[in-house]
Short mmCIF file of C-alpha atoms in Angstrom, two decimals:
data_model
loop_
_atom_site.label_atom_id
_atom_site.label_comp_id
_atom_site.label_asym_id
_atom_site.label_seq_id
_atom_site.Cartn_x
_atom_site.Cartn_y
_atom_site.Cartn_z
CA MET A 20 21.41 -11.45 12.25
CA THR A 21 18.47 -10.85 14.94
CA ASP A 22 14.93 -12.25 15.06
CA ALA A 23 13.71 -8.54 14.91
CA LEU A 24 11.40 -9.32 12.09
CA LYS A 25 9.59 -12.47 14.64
CA ARG A 26 9.38 -10.05 17.28
CA LEU A 27 7.90 -7.50 14.71
CA SER A 28 5.50 -10.21 13.59
CA ASP A 29 4.74 -11.66 17.41
CA GLU A 30 3.88 -7.80 18.12
CA GLY A 31 0.96 -8.11 15.68
CA VAL A 32 2.52 -6.07 12.56
CA ALA A 33 1.67 -8.24 9.25
CA ILE A 34 5.23 -7.94 7.36
CA TRP A 35 4.53 -7.30 3.47
CA LEU A 36 7.10 -6.86 0.63
CA ASP A 37 6.71 -3.64 -1.35
CA ASP A 38 8.45 -5.14 -4.28
CA LEU A 39 7.44 -7.77 -7.14
CA SER A 40 9.18 -8.96 -10.33
CA ARG A 41 8.93 -11.84 -12.18
CA GLN A 42 12.65 -12.86 -11.32
CA ARG A 43 11.65 -13.16 -7.35
CA ILE A 44 9.00 -15.40 -8.55
CA THR A 45 11.11 -17.65 -10.59
CA SER A 46 14.35 -18.15 -8.80
CA GLY A 47 12.40 -18.58 -5.80
CA ASN A 48 12.95 -15.39 -3.72
CA LEU A 49 9.78 -14.98 -3.15
CA ALA A 50 8.72 -18.11 -1.53
CA GLU A 51 12.32 -17.98 0.21
CA LEU A 52 11.59 -14.39 1.96
CA ILE A 53 8.01 -15.97 3.01
CA ASP A 54 9.84 -19.50 4.91
CA GLN A 55 12.59 -17.30 6.47
CA GLN A 56 11.34 -13.96 6.87
CA HIS A 57 8.08 -13.63 7.74
CA VAL A 58 6.70 -12.23 4.41
CA VAL A 59 3.05 -12.76 4.62
CA GLY A 60 2.05 -10.30 1.73
CA VAL A 61 3.30 -8.54 -1.29
CA THR A 62 2.44 -5.10 -2.45
CA THR A 63 2.63 -3.35 -5.99
CA ASN A 64 2.20 -0.10 -7.27
CA PRO A 65 2.86 1.35 -11.14
CA SER A 66 6.76 2.49 -10.38
CA ILE A 67 7.54 -1.42 -8.97
CA PHE A 68 6.02 -2.83 -11.69
CA GLN A 69 7.97 -0.28 -14.69
CA LYS A 70 11.49 -1.26 -12.80
CA ALA A 71 10.48 -4.93 -12.94
CA ILE A 72 9.80 -5.08 -16.73
CA SER A 73 12.47 -2.84 -17.57
CA ASP A 74 14.73 -5.07 -15.99
CA GLY A 75 16.78 -7.80 -17.53
CA HIS A 76 14.79 -10.47 -19.83
CA GLY A 77 12.21 -12.14 -17.45
CA TYR A 78 9.68 -11.22 -19.23
CA ASP A 79 10.33 -12.09 -23.16
CA GLN A 80 8.67 -14.93 -23.56
CA GLN A 81 5.27 -13.39 -22.82
CA VAL A 82 5.85 -10.43 -24.60
CA ALA A 83 7.29 -12.04 -27.61
CA ASP A 84 3.48 -14.03 -27.56
CA LEU A 85 1.52 -11.16 -27.10
CA ALA A 86 3.53 -9.08 -29.75
CA ALA A 87 2.61 -12.59 -32.39
CA ARG A 88 -1.28 -11.60 -31.01
CA LYS A 89 -0.84 -7.98 -32.23
CA VAL A 90 -2.81 -7.07 -28.97
CA THR A 91 -2.80 -3.51 -27.93
CA VAL A 92 0.36 -2.10 -25.61
CA GLU A 93 -2.64 -1.85 -22.65
CA GLU A 94 -3.81 -4.74 -22.58
CA ALA A 95 -0.05 -6.45 -23.30
CA LEU A 96 0.54 -4.69 -19.56
CA ARG A 97 -2.78 -6.21 -17.87
CA MET A 98 -1.55 -9.39 -19.04
CA ILE A 99 1.70 -8.75 -18.06
CA THR A 100 1.01 -7.94 -14.78
CA THR A 101 -1.85 -10.03 -13.40
CA ALA A 102 0.35 -13.01 -14.38
CA ASP A 103 2.61 -11.79 -12.24
CA VAL A 104 0.19 -11.00 -9.11
CA ARG A 105 -1.74 -14.31 -9.65
CA ASP A 106 2.13 -16.40 -9.48
CA ALA A 107 2.69 -14.07 -6.35
CA ALA A 108 -1.09 -14.78 -5.31
CA ASP A 109 -0.24 -18.82 -5.50
CA ILE A 110 3.14 -18.32 -3.83
CA LEU A 111 1.18 -16.73 -0.71
CA ARG A 112 -1.91 -18.84 -0.70
CA PRO A 113 -0.92 -20.90 2.40
CA VAL A 114 -0.43 -18.09 4.29
CA PHE A 115 -3.74 -16.67 3.18
CA ASP A 116 -5.47 -20.34 4.33
CA ALA A 117 -3.37 -20.20 7.52
CA THR A 118 -4.47 -16.19 8.20
CA ASP A 119 -8.04 -17.08 7.42
CA GLY A 120 -7.27 -14.44 4.33
CA GLN A 121 -5.90 -11.71 6.60
CA ASP A 122 -2.91 -12.12 5.34
CA GLY A 123 -1.03 -14.05 2.36
CA ARG A 124 -2.64 -11.33 -0.53
CA VAL A 125 -1.20 -9.70 -3.18
CA SER A 126 -2.30 -6.09 -4.33
CA ILE A 127 -2.62 -4.85 -7.86
CA GLU A 128 -3.52 -0.88 -8.66
CA VAL A 129 -6.14 0.20 -10.92
CA ASP A 130 -4.85 2.56 -13.71
CA PRO A 131 -4.05 5.96 -11.88
CA ARG A 132 -4.64 7.79 -14.84
CA LEU A 133 -8.27 7.08 -13.72
CA ALA A 134 -7.72 8.28 -10.09
CA HIS A 135 -10.25 11.35 -10.15
CA HIS A 136 -12.87 9.35 -12.01
CA THR A 137 -14.88 7.06 -9.70
CA THR A 138 -17.58 4.94 -12.68
CA PRO A 139 -14.15 3.98 -14.70
CA THR A 140 -11.98 3.34 -11.25
CA VAL A 141 -15.05 0.55 -10.22
CA ALA A 142 -15.28 -0.46 -13.69
CA GLU A 143 -10.93 -1.34 -13.48
CA ALA A 144 -11.40 -2.64 -10.21
CA LYS A 145 -13.90 -5.62 -10.57
CA GLN A 146 -12.01 -6.06 -14.52
CA LEU A 147 -8.59 -6.68 -12.16
CA ALA A 148 -10.39 -8.85 -9.74
CA TRP A 149 -11.99 -10.69 -12.51
CA LEU A 150 -8.62 -11.17 -14.51
CA VAL A 151 -6.18 -12.47 -11.57
CA ASP A 152 -9.43 -14.36 -10.29
CA ARG A 153 -7.52 -15.35 -6.96
CA PRO A 154 -9.42 -14.96 -3.58
CA ASN A 155 -6.02 -13.45 -1.86
CA THR A 156 -6.01 -10.06 -4.27
CA LEU A 157 -6.62 -6.87 -3.03
CA ILE A 158 -8.20 -3.69 -5.86
CA LYS A 159 -6.00 -0.55 -4.84
CA ILE A 160 -7.59 2.49 -5.00
CA PRO A 161 -6.37 6.04 -4.61
CA ALA A 162 -7.78 8.07 -1.66
CA THR A 163 -8.79 10.79 -3.81
CA LYS A 164 -12.41 12.71 -3.21
CA ALA A 165 -13.02 9.82 -7.08
CA GLY A 166 -11.45 7.33 -5.13
CA LEU A 167 -13.83 7.22 -1.67
CA PRO A 168 -17.31 6.59 -3.47
CA ALA A 169 -15.40 3.89 -5.78
CA ILE A 170 -13.97 2.21 -2.50
CA THR A 171 -17.82 2.01 -1.34
CA GLU A 172 -18.86 0.30 -4.41
CA VAL A 173 -16.24 -2.56 -4.64
CA ILE A 174 -16.32 -3.45 -0.90
CA ALA A 175 -20.31 -3.86 -1.85
CA LYS A 176 -19.32 -5.44 -4.43
CA GLY A 177 -17.12 -8.49 -2.20
CA ILE A 178 -14.22 -7.49 -3.63
CA SER A 179 -11.10 -6.89 -1.03
CA VAL A 180 -9.71 -3.49 -1.66
CA ASN A 181 -5.95 -1.85 -0.48
CA VAL A 182 -7.02 1.79 -0.67
CA THR A 183 -3.80 3.59 -1.42
CA LEU A 184 -2.12 7.35 -0.95
CA ILE A 185 -3.38 8.21 2.19
CA PHE A 186 -1.36 11.35 3.69
CA SER A 187 -4.26 13.06 5.83
CA LEU A 188 -5.86 12.27 8.80
CA GLU A 189 -9.35 13.76 7.25
CA ARG A 190 -8.98 12.01 4.49
CA TYR A 191 -8.41 8.60 5.86
CA ARG A 192 -11.22 9.00 8.60
CA GLU A 193 -13.45 9.63 4.70
CA VAL A 194 -11.42 6.43 3.63
CA MET A 195 -12.85 4.28 6.81
CA ASP A 196 -16.39 5.73 6.44
CA ALA A 197 -15.92 4.44 2.79
CA TYR A 198 -15.27 0.71 3.38
CA VAL A 199 -17.79 0.91 6.70
CA ALA A 200 -20.54 2.44 3.81
CA GLY A 201 -19.67 -0.19 1.50
CA LEU A 202 -19.94 -3.23 4.10
CA GLU A 203 -23.18 -2.10 4.89
CA LYS A 204 -24.29 -2.10 1.75
CA ALA A 205 -22.95 -5.59 1.33
CA LYS A 206 -24.41 -6.83 4.48
CA ALA A 207 -28.22 -5.68 2.78
CA ALA A 208 -27.17 -7.41 -0.72
CA GLY A 209 -26.92 -10.60 1.39
CA LEU A 210 -23.08 -11.05 1.02
CA ASP A 211 -20.41 -12.98 3.51
CA LEU A 212 -18.81 -9.68 5.73
CA SER A 213 -16.35 -12.32 6.62
CA GLN A 214 -14.67 -13.02 3.29
CA ILE A 215 -13.84 -8.98 2.47
CA HIS A 216 -10.91 -7.61 3.17
CA SER A 217 -9.32 -4.40 3.45
CA VAL A 218 -6.47 -2.52 4.62
CA ALA A 219 -5.60 1.34 4.32
CA SER A 220 -2.84 2.98 3.42
CA PHE A 221 -0.81 5.56 5.32
CA PHE A 222 1.88 7.14 3.48
CA VAL A 223 4.51 7.56 6.08
CA SER A 224 8.40 9.34 4.70
CA ARG A 225 7.27 11.69 2.48
CA VAL A 226 5.82 13.49 5.02
CA ASP A 227 8.92 14.11 6.39
CA SER A 228 10.89 14.44 3.24
CA GLU A 229 8.13 17.41 2.48
CA ILE A 230 7.98 19.03 6.00
CA ASP A 231 11.76 18.72 6.82
CA LYS A 232 12.44 20.53 3.84
CA ARG A 233 10.20 23.72 5.25
CA LEU A 234 11.72 23.10 8.59
CA GLU A 235 15.30 23.55 7.02
CA ASN A 236 14.72 26.50 5.37
CA ILE A 237 13.18 28.33 8.23
CA GLY A 238 16.67 27.58 9.50
CA THR A 239 16.06 28.24 13.35
CA ASP A 240 16.85 25.46 15.87
CA GLU A 241 13.27 25.31 17.10
CA ALA A 242 12.50 24.00 13.97
CA LYS A 243 15.44 21.57 13.70
CA ALA A 244 14.39 19.89 17.05
CA LEU A 245 11.05 19.38 14.91
CA LYS A 246 12.90 17.15 11.45
CA GLY A 247 12.35 14.02 11.66
CA LYS A 248 8.86 13.77 14.00
CA ALA A 249 5.96 14.87 11.65
CA ALA A 250 5.96 11.62 10.03
CA LEU A 251 5.37 9.46 13.09
CA ALA A 252 3.28 11.64 14.02
CA ASN A 253 0.97 12.08 11.88
CA ALA A 254 0.62 7.62 11.43
CA ARG A 255 0.48 7.26 15.22
CA LEU A 256 -2.76 9.44 15.19
CA ALA A 257 -4.18 7.24 12.27
CA TYR A 258 -4.00 4.88 14.62
CA GLU A 259 -5.92 6.58 17.22
CA ALA A 260 -8.56 7.47 14.64
CA TYR A 261 -8.64 3.77 13.50
CA GLU A 262 -8.94 2.57 17.23
CA GLU A 263 -12.28 5.38 17.50
CA VAL A 264 -13.68 4.05 13.86
CA PHE A 265 -12.95 0.23 15.03
CA SER A 266 -14.82 -0.14 18.72
CA SER A 267 -17.85 2.24 17.71
CA GLU A 268 -21.66 1.49 17.71
CA ARG A 269 -21.61 1.60 14.02
CA TRP A 270 -18.93 -0.86 13.52
CA ALA A 271 -20.76 -3.18 16.57
CA ALA A 272 -23.18 -3.80 14.32
CA LEU A 273 -20.78 -5.05 11.32
CA ASP A 274 -18.62 -7.10 13.67
CA LYS A 275 -21.34 -8.99 14.96
CA ALA A 276 -22.00 -10.55 10.90
CA GLN A 277 -18.66 -11.02 11.25
CA ALA A 278 -16.89 -8.13 9.40
CA ASN A 279 -13.04 -7.78 9.21
CA LYS A 280 -11.53 -4.53 10.48
CA GLN A 281 -9.92 -2.15 8.34
CA ARG A 282 -6.15 -2.82 9.20
CA PRO A 283 -4.39 0.15 8.96
CA LEU A 284 -0.80 -0.32 6.35
CA TRP A 285 2.21 1.78 6.55
CA ALA A 286 3.61 2.33 3.11
CA SER A 287 6.50 4.50 1.82
CA THR A 288 8.57 2.86 5.30
CA GLY A 289 11.76 3.53 3.65
CA VAL A 290 13.99 6.24 5.22
CA LYS A 291 14.51 8.54 2.26
CA ASP A 292 17.03 11.03 4.69
CA PRO A 293 20.17 9.09 5.57
CA ALA A 294 20.92 10.96 8.92
CA TYR A 295 17.56 9.13 10.31
CA LYS A 296 18.18 5.13 10.89
CA ASP A 297 17.47 2.99 8.44
CA THR A 298 14.32 1.15 10.83
CA LEU A 299 12.70 4.35 11.90
CA TYR A 300 9.48 3.81 9.91
CA VAL A 301 9.60 0.45 11.37
CA ASP A 302 10.77 0.18 14.85
CA GLU A 303 8.59 3.61 15.60
CA LEU A 304 5.18 2.22 14.24
CA VAL A 305 4.59 -0.97 15.94
CA ALA A 306 1.10 -1.32 16.92
CA PRO A 307 -1.37 -4.78 16.89
CA GLY A 308 -3.43 -4.75 13.79
CA THR A 309 -1.16 -2.84 11.90
CA VAL A 310 1.05 -4.07 8.41
CA ASN A 311 4.56 -2.60 7.12
CA THR A 312 5.01 -3.10 3.99
CA MET A 313 8.77 -2.39 3.42
CA PRO A 314 11.07 -2.35 0.09
CA GLU A 315 13.72 -5.29 0.67
CA ALA A 316 16.31 -3.25 1.60
CA THR A 317 14.67 -1.73 4.82
CA LEU A 318 13.34 -5.70 5.46
CA GLN A 319 16.61 -6.73 5.53
CA ALA A 320 17.77 -3.85 7.69
CA THR A 321 14.92 -4.82 10.23
CA ALA A 322 16.22 -8.05 9.96
CA ASP A 323 19.94 -7.19 10.70
CA HIS A 324 19.61 -4.25 13.36
CA GLY A 325 15.85 -3.35 14.41
CA GLN A 326 14.82 -2.68 17.36
CA ILE A 327 11.56 -4.04 18.40
CA THR A 328 10.88 -3.34 22.22
CA GLY A 329 6.63 -3.61 22.16
CA ASP A 330 3.97 -1.01 21.04
CA THR A 331 5.37 2.15 20.00
CA VAL A 332 2.27 3.52 18.95
CA ARG A 333 -0.80 2.99 21.78
CA GLY A 334 0.93 5.85 24.73
CA THR A 335 2.27 8.54 22.02
CA TYR A 336 -1.21 10.52 21.14
CA GLU A 337 -0.47 13.44 23.27
CA GLN A 338 3.30 13.90 22.20
CA ALA A 339 2.32 13.07 18.65
CA ARG A 340 -0.26 15.84 18.59
CA ALA A 341 2.07 18.58 20.19
CA ASP A 342 5.15 17.65 17.51
CA LEU A 343 2.15 18.31 14.78
CA ALA A 344 1.02 21.30 16.76
CA ALA A 345 4.73 22.91 17.13
CA VAL A 346 4.82 22.30 13.47
CA ALA A 347 1.98 24.10 12.28
CA LYS A 348 3.17 27.34 14.75
CA LEU A 349 5.86 27.48 12.64
CA GLY A 350 3.78 28.45 9.71
CA ILE A 351 3.65 25.10 7.78
CA SER A 352 0.53 24.33 6.91
CA TYR A 353 -0.66 20.53 6.97
CA ASP A 354 -3.51 20.87 4.91
CA GLU A 355 -1.26 22.13 2.25
CA VAL A 356 1.66 19.66 3.11
CA VAL A 357 -1.06 16.52 2.66
CA GLN A 358 -2.77 17.98 -0.61
CA LEU A 359 0.16 18.30 -1.92
CA LEU A 360 1.45 14.71 -1.19
CA GLU A 361 -1.37 13.55 -3.01
CA ASP A 362 -1.09 15.31 -5.76
CA GLU A 363 2.34 14.65 -6.64
CA GLY A 364 1.05 10.93 -5.82
CA VAL A 365 -1.05 10.50 -8.16
CA GLU A 366 0.93 12.35 -10.41
CA LYS A 367 4.19 9.97 -9.75
CA PHE A 368 2.06 6.86 -10.51
CA ALA A 369 0.48 8.29 -13.29
CA ALA A 370 4.10 9.14 -14.97
CA SER A 371 4.90 5.96 -14.15
CA TRP A 372 1.91 3.73 -15.73
CA ASN A 373 2.72 5.99 -19.12
CA ASP A 374 6.33 5.20 -19.12
CA LEU A 375 5.25 1.86 -17.77
CA LEU A 376 3.09 1.81 -21.52
CA THR A 377 6.21 3.32 -23.16
CA SER A 378 8.62 0.31 -22.65
CA THR A 379 5.99 -2.44 -22.94
CA GLU A 380 5.11 -0.68 -26.38
CA ALA A 381 9.43 -0.85 -27.27
CA GLU A 382 9.71 -4.34 -26.23
CA LEU A 383 6.47 -5.41 -28.20
CA LYS A 384 7.85 -4.47 -31.08
CA ARG A 385 11.50 -5.53 -30.39
CA LEU A 386 9.64 -8.89 -30.10
CA ALA A 387 7.34 -8.96 -32.67
CA PRO A 388 7.68 -12.41 -35.35
CA SER A 389 8.65 -11.44 -38.71
CA GLU A 390 5.65 -11.35 -40.90
CA GLY A 391 4.85 -14.45 -42.17
#
């Protein structure tokens, strides 16, 4: 076992776990990962909760109590998921305190069916922040067109946000702008900007999955030589945009007011193609001030054989531009790919949420007490 995770952490990359379940909390596994594997945060999404609730019986007692109260399935689901996030936040609280609020955070997502509606997204974010009631929570809001003004409004209210489902460089710039605008409103309202945090979840592996498929269909040697390059190029150029925005004059005024930069978070870092090294999206995306949220398999692979050789992002921007230009030259539309991935991402999370509602309803019926 190498100490690649420590080296990664020393390079300024915050290691977050992309998974949560009640079993992980109650067994002591989450505390162990924090203690031994340099994990300093947790992200969740509807797919993760769906898997957690459908596996085993860790939720039976709470579901039985909710069934006895005859709550709606939607309320039951929120009670179950916020309980897990609250408990995980408590386990991570020492990290939160030690890092001045930068890490030690747990993310929970607004109902993904609201992704294209601004006002209900803001209302849901406020409700989730109130329900979890922990300072080290991040409310996840998707980076759809409707999500952008919601991000601004939620940040303006002093609620920390994890912006999710970012695939394109243009949308990422809009996300950073929405965050900065929210901070400006918060500052005008007299809020303490040092207490507001945000990460921007830039998705990685799905970009390669979609573009590689198209390169394979083209089938030329030139096309095949570009496989596995687009996702890293895209993420590295996102970091270039981050450096630019958070060294601007506009940012300087907020920096004086002790505002926190919105860190880029590399999401979807589990490798989808078995031909690639399983730590590809960790080893090749090392840069200070970033977060890498990993499924446990990727975390353990990195611990075992990750090759952390220092910063692998800065200094790569020209090559990254050349790689994306070469893909475009073959007739693959970047704009079409990233829009497709955003649409699919929203649809997948909404489908997982609907599955989650269905399975929770079945559990409520199974564990409902006899009348009397």
